[in-house]
Coordinates of N, CA, C and O in Angstrom, one line a residue:
X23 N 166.4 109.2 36.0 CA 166.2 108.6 37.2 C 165.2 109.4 38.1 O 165.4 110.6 38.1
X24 N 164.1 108.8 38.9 CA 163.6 109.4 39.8 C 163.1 108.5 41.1 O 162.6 107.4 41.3
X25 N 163.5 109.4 42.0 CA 163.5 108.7 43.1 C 162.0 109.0 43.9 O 161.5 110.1 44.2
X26 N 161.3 107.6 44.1 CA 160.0 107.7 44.5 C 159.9 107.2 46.2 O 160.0 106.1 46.6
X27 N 159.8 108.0 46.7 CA 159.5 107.7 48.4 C 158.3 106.8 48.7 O 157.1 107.2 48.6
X28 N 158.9 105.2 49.1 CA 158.0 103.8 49.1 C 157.6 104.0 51.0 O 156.4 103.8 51.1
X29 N 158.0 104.2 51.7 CA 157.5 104.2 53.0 C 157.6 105.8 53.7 O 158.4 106.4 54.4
X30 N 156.5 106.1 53.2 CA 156.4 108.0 53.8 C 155.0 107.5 54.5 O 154.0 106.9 54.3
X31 N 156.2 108.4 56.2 CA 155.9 108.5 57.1 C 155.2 110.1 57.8 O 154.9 110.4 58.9
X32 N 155.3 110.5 56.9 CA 154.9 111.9 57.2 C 153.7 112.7 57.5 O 153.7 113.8 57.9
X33 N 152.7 112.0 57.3 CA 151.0 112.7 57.6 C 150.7 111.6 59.3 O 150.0 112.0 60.2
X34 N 151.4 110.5 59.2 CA 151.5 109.7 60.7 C 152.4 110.6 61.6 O 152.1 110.8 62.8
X35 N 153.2 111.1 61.1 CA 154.0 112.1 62.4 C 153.7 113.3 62.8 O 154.1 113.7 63.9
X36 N 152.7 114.3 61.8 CA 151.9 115.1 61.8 C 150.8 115.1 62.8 O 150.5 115.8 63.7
X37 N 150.1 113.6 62.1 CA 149.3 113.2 63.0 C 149.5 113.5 64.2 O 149.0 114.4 64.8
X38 N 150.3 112.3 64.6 CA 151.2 112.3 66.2 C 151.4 113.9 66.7 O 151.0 114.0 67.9
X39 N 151.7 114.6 66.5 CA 152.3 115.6 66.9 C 150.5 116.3 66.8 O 150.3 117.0 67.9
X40 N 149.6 116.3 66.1 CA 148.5 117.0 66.3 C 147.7 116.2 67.3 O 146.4 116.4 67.5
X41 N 148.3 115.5 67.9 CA 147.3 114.6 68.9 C 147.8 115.2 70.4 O 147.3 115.3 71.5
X42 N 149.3 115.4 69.9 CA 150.3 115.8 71.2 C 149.5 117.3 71.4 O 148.9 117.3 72.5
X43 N 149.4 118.2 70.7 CA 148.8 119.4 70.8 C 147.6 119.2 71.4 O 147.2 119.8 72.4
X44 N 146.9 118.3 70.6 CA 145.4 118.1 71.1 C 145.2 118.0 72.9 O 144.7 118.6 73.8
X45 N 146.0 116.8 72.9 CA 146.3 116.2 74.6 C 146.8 117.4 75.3 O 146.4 117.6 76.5
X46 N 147.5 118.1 74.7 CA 148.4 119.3 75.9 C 147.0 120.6 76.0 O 147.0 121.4 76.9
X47 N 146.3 120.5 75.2 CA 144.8 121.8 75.7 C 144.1 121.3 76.6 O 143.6 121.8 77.6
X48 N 144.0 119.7 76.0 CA 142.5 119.1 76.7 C 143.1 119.0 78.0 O 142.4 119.8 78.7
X49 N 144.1 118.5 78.7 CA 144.7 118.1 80.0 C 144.9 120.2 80.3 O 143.8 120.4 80.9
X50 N 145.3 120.9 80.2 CA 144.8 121.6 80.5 C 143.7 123.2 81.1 O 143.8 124.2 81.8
X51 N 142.6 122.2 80.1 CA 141.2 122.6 80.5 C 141.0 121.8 81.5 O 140.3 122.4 82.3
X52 N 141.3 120.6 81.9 CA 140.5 119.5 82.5 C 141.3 120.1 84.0 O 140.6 120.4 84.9
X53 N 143.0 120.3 84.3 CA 143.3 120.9 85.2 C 143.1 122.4 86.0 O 143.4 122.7 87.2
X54 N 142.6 123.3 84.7 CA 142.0 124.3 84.9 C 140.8 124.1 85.7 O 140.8 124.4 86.9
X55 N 139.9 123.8 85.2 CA 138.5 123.1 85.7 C 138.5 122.5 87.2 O 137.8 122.9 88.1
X56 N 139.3 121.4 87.1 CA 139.3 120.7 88.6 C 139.6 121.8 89.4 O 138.5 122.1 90.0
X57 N 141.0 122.8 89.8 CA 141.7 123.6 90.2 C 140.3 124.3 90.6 O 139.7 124.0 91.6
X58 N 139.9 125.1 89.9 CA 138.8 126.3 89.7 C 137.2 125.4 90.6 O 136.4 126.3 91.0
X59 N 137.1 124.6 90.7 CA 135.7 124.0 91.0 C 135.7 123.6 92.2 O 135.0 124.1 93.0
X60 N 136.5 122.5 92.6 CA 136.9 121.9 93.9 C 138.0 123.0 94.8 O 137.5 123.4 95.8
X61 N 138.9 123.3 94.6 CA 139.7 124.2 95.3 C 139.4 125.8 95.4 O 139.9 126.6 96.1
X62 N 138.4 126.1 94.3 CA 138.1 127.8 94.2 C 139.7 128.7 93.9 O 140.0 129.7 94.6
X63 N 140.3 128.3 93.1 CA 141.6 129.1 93.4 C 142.0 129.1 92.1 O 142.1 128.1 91.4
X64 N 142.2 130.3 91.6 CA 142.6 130.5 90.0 C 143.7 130.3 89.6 O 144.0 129.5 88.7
X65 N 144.9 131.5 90.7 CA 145.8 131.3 90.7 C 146.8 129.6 90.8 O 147.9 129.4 90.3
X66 N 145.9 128.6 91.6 CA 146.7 127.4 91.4 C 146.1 126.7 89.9 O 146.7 125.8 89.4
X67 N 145.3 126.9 89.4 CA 144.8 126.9 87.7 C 146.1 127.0 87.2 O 146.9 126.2 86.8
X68 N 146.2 128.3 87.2 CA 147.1 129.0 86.4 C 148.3 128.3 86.5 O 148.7 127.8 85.4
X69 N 149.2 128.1 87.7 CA 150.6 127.8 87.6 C 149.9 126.1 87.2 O 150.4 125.7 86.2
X70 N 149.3 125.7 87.5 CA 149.2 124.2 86.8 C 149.4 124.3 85.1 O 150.2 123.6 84.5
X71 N 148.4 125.4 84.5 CA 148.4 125.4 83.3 C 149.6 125.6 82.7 O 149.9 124.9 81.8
X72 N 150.6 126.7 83.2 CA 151.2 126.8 82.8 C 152.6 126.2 82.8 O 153.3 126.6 81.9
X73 N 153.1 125.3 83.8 CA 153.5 124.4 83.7 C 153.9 123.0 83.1 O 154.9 122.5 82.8
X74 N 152.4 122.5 83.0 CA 152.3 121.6 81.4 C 153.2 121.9 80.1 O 154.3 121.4 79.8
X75 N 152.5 122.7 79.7 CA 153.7 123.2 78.6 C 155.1 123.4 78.7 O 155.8 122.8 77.8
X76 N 155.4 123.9 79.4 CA 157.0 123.8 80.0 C 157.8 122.7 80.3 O 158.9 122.4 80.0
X77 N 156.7 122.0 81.0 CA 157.3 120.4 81.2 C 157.7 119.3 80.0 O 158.5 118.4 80.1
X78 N 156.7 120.0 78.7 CA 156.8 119.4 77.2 C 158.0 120.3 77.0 O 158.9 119.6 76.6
X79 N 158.3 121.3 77.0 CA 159.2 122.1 76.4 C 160.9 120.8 76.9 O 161.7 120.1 76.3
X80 N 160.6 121.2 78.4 CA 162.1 120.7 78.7 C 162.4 119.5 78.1 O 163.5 119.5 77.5
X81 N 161.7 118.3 78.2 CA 161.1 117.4 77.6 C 161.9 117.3 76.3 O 162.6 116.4 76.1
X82 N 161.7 118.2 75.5 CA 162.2 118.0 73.7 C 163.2 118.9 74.1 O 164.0 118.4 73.4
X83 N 163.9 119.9 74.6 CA 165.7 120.6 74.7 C 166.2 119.1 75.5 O 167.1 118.6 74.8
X84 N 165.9 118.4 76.6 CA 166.7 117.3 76.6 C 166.8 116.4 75.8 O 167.9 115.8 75.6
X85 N 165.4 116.0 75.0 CA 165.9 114.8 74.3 C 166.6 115.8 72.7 O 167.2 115.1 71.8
X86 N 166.5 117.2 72.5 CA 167.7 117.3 71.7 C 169.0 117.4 72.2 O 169.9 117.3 71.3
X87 N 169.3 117.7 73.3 CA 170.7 117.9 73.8 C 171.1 116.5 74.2 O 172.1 116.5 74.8
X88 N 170.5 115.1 74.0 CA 171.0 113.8 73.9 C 171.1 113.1 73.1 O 171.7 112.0 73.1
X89 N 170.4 113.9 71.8 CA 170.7 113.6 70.6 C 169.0 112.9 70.4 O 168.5 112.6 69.3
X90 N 168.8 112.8 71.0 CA 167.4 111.7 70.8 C 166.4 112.6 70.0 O 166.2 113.8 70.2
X91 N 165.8 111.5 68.6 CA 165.0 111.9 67.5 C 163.9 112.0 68.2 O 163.8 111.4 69.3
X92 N 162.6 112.9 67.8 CA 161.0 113.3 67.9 C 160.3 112.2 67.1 O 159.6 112.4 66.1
X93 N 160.3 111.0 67.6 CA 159.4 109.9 66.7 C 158.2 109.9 67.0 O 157.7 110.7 67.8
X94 N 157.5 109.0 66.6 CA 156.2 108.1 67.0 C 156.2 107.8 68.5 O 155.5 108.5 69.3
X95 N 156.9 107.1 68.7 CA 157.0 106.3 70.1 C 157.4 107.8 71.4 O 156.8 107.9 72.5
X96 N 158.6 108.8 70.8 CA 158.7 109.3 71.8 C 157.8 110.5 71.8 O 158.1 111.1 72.8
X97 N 156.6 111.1 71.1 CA 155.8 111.5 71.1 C 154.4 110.4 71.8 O 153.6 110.8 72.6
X98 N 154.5 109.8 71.6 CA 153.2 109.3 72.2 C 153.7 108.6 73.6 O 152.8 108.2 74.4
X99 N 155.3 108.6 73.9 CA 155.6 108.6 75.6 C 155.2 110.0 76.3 O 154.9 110.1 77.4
X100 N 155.2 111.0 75.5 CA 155.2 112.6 76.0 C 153.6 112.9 76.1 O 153.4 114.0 76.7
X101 N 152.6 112.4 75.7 CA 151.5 112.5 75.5 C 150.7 111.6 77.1 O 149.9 112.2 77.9
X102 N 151.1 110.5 77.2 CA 150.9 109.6 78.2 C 151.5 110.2 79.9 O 150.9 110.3 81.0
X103 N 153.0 110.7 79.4 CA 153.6 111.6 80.1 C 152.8 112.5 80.9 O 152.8 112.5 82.1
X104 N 151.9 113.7 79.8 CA 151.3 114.7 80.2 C 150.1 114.6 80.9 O 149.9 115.4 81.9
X105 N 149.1 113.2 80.5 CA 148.5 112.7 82.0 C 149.2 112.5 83.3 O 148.5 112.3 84.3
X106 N 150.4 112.5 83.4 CA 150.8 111.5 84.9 C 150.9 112.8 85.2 O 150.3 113.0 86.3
X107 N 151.3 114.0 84.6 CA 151.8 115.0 84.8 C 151.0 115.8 85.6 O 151.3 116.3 86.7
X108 N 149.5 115.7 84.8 CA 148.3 116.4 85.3 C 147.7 116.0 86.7 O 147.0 116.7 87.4
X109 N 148.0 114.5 87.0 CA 147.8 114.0 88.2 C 148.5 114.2 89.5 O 148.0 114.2 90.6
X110 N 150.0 114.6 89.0 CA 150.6 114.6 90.1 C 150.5 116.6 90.2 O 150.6 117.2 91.3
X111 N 150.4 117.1 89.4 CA 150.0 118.6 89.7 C 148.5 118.8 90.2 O 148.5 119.9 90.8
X112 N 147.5 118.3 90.2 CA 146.4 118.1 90.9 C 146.6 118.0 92.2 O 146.4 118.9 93.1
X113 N 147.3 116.6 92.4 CA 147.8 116.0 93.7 C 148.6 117.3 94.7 O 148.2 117.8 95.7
X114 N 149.6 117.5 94.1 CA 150.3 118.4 94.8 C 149.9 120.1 95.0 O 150.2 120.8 95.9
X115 N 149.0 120.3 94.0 CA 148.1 121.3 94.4 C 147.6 121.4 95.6 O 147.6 122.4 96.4
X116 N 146.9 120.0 96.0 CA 145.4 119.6 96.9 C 146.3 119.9 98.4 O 145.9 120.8 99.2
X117 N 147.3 119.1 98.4 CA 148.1 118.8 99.7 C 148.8 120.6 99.6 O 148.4 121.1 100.7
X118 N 149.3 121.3 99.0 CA 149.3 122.6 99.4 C 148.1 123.4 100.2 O 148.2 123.9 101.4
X119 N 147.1 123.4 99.3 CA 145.8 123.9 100.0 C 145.5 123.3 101.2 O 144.7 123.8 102.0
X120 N 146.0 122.3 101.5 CA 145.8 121.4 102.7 C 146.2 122.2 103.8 O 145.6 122.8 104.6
X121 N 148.0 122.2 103.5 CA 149.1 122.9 104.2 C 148.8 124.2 104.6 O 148.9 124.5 105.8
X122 N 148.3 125.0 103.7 CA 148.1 126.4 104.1 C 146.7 126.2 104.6 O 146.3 127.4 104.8
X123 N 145.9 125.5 104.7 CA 144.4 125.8 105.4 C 144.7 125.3 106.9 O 144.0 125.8 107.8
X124 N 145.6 124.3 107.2 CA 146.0 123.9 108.7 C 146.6 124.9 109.4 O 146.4 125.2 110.6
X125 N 147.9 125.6 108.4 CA 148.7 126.2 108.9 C 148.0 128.2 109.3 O 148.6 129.2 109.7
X126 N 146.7 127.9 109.0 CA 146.0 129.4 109.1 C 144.9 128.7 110.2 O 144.2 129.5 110.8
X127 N 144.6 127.5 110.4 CA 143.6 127.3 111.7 C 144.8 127.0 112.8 O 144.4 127.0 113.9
X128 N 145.7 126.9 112.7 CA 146.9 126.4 114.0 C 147.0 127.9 115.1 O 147.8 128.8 114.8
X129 N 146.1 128.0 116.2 CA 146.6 129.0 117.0 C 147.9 129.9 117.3 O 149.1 129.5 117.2
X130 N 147.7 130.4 117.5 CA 149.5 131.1 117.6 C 149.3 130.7 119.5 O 148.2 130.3 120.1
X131 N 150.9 130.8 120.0 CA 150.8 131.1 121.3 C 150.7 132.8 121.6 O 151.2 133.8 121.2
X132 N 150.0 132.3 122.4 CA 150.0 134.0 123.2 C 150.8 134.9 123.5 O 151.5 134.6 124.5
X133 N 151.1 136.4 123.0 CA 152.3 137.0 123.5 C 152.2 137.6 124.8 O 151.2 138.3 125.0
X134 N 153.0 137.5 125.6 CA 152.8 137.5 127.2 C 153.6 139.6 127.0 O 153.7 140.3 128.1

């Protein structure tokens, strides 16, 4: 008897998962870059960069601590994910540098 595997899925999930890799560099050169060019600030690079990844990490300990499988679909939700990701860490960057560039032109009152 030999058992021959009719629907292998395995160079497609590979795939998937080398695309997920691919997306988590590229989105973090492209946030490195923006951060670094328009804002001049390394340090907000950095915590952007390194956030991404972490945000994928927690990402896969919840969906194993819910039991939820690493497929096709929920791989390429985590991929799409990591764009919104990159937008709203841009965003929230911009409005910080905002905050602290107001809050260093705001006069003090005078001490009497």
């Amino acid at each position: 008897m030999k058992i021959v595997p009719v629907y292998d899925r395995s160079n497609l999930i590979y795939r998937a998962i080398g695309t997920l890799k691919r997306t988590l560099v590229e989105e973090s050169i492209i946030i490195a870059l923006v951060c670094l060019i328009f804002l001049l600030h390394a340090r907000s690079a950095l915590v952007a960069v390194i956030m991404l990844p972490i945000g994928v990490l927690i990402a896969f300990i919840i969906m194993r601590a819910i039991g939820i499988s690493s497929n096709i679909m929920s791989l390429g939700g985590i991929a799409i994910a990591i764009g919104a990701m990159v937008d709203a860490a841009i965003v929230m960057i911009e409005n910080a540098h905002k905050r602290l560039e107001r809050a260093h032109r705001t006069p003090t009152a005078p001490a009497f």
